[in-house]
Tab-separated table of C-alpha atoms in Angstrom:
chain	number	residue	atom	x	y	z
A	1	CYS	CA	0.000	0.000	0.000
A	2	ARG	CA	1.332	3.452	-0.892
A	3	VAL	CA	0.238	5.061	2.362
A	4	LYS	CA	2.023	2.419	4.407
A	5	SER	CA	5.223	3.100	2.432
A	6	CYS	CA	5.014	6.792	3.280
A	7	TYR	CA	4.404	6.113	6.982
A	8	PHE	CA	7.212	3.551	7.092
A	9	CYS	CA	9.656	6.063	5.619
A	10	LEU	CA	8.511	8.774	8.022
A	11	ILE	CA	9.174	6.495	10.994
A	12	PHE	CA	12.308	4.809	9.647
A	13	GLU	CA	14.153	7.924	8.470
A	14	GLY	CA	13.670	9.937	11.645
A	15	ASN	CA	13.534	13.236	9.773
A	16	SER	CA	9.912	13.569	8.728
A	17	ILE	CA	10.563	15.727	5.639
A	18	TYR	CA	13.294	13.406	4.376
A	19	GLY	CA	11.063	10.413	5.037
A	20	LEU	CA	8.154	12.097	3.295
A	21	TYR	CA	10.391	12.737	0.260
A	22	HIS	CA	11.275	9.055	0.055
A	23	GLY	CA	7.707	7.977	0.737
A	24	VAL	CA	6.355	10.115	-2.097
A	25	ILE	CA	8.973	8.700	-4.462
A	26	LEU	CA	8.072	5.139	-3.431
A	27	ALA	CA	4.351	5.840	-3.872
A	28	PHE	CA	4.907	7.418	-7.302
A	29	THR	CA	7.023	4.432	-8.381
A	30	GLU	CA	4.355	1.979	-7.267
A	31	VAL	CA	1.593	3.817	-9.125
A	32	TYR	CA	3.791	4.121	-12.226
A	33	GLN	CA	4.595	0.402	-12.247
A	34	LYS	CA	0.961	-0.618	-11.826
A	35	LYS	CA	-0.748	1.860	-14.161
A	36	SER	CA	1.750	2.648	-16.925
A	37	LYS	CA	1.304	0.901	-20.256
A	38	PHE	CA	4.750	2.166	-21.274
A	39	TYR	CA	6.315	0.449	-18.250
A	40	HIS	CA	4.602	-2.882	-18.971
A	41	LYS	CA	5.574	-2.723	-22.637
A	42	HIS	CA	9.268	-1.926	-22.122
A	43	LYS	CA	10.210	-3.283	-18.677
A	44	GLU	CA	12.130	-6.254	-20.144
A	45	ASN	CA	14.289	-4.123	-22.488
A	46	LYS	CA	17.909	-3.490	-21.514
A	47	TRP	CA	17.778	0.190	-22.524
A	48	PHE	CA	14.739	0.691	-20.286
A	49	PHE	CA	16.547	-0.960	-17.365
A	50	GLY	CA	19.554	1.316	-17.905
A	51	MET	CA	17.430	4.471	-18.138
A	52	SER	CA	15.462	3.469	-15.047
A	53	TRP	CA	18.691	2.983	-13.152
A	54	LEU	CA	20.045	6.394	-14.210
A	55	ILE	CA	16.791	8.188	-13.364
A	56	ASN	CA	16.654	6.459	-9.979
A	57	LEU	CA	20.260	7.418	-9.228
A	58	ASN	CA	19.571	11.065	-10.105
A	59	ILE	CA	16.470	11.201	-7.899
A	60	ILE	CA	18.414	9.754	-4.970
A	61	MET	CA	21.364	12.120	-5.469
A	62	PHE	CA	18.994	15.088	-5.749
A	63	GLY	CA	17.501	14.070	-2.401
A	64	PHE	CA	20.975	13.905	-0.884
A	65	LEU	CA	21.676	17.395	-2.252
A	66	ILE	CA	18.441	18.858	-0.895
A	67	PHE	CA	18.854	17.460	2.597
A	68	SER	CA	22.616	17.922	2.902
A	69	GLY	CA	22.231	21.622	3.579
A	70	TYR	CA	24.435	22.606	0.643
A	71	ALA	CA	21.710	22.953	-1.973
A	72	GLY	CA	21.782	26.761	-1.961
A	73	GLU	CA	25.548	26.832	-2.333
A	74	ALA	CA	25.458	24.224	-5.110
A	75	PHE	CA	22.866	26.212	-7.063
A	76	ARG	CA	24.894	29.442	-6.664
A	77	VAL	CA	28.002	27.694	-7.997
A	78	ALA	CA	26.018	26.240	-10.914
A	79	LEU	CA	24.591	29.671	-11.783
A	80	ASN	CA	28.092	31.216	-11.754
A	81	TYR	CA	29.094	28.845	-14.547
A	82	LEU	CA	26.182	29.927	-16.735
């Protein structure tokens, strides 16, 4: 159940906002895997597995960036390069 995933992450992570972030991602993933025709059509393809892995890695790293406390500094540095 999606709601149970969110509550589990809230309790397990200790930080309620961080846990809520992970819970929402888990709930979205579950809905996507159950309802998406695109997912069911391509889930056995190697390119789809690779793209899923890269997207997952980026979502996790973005969460680390947000909750590390350095997000503002990282965005300022990125804007200086533009």
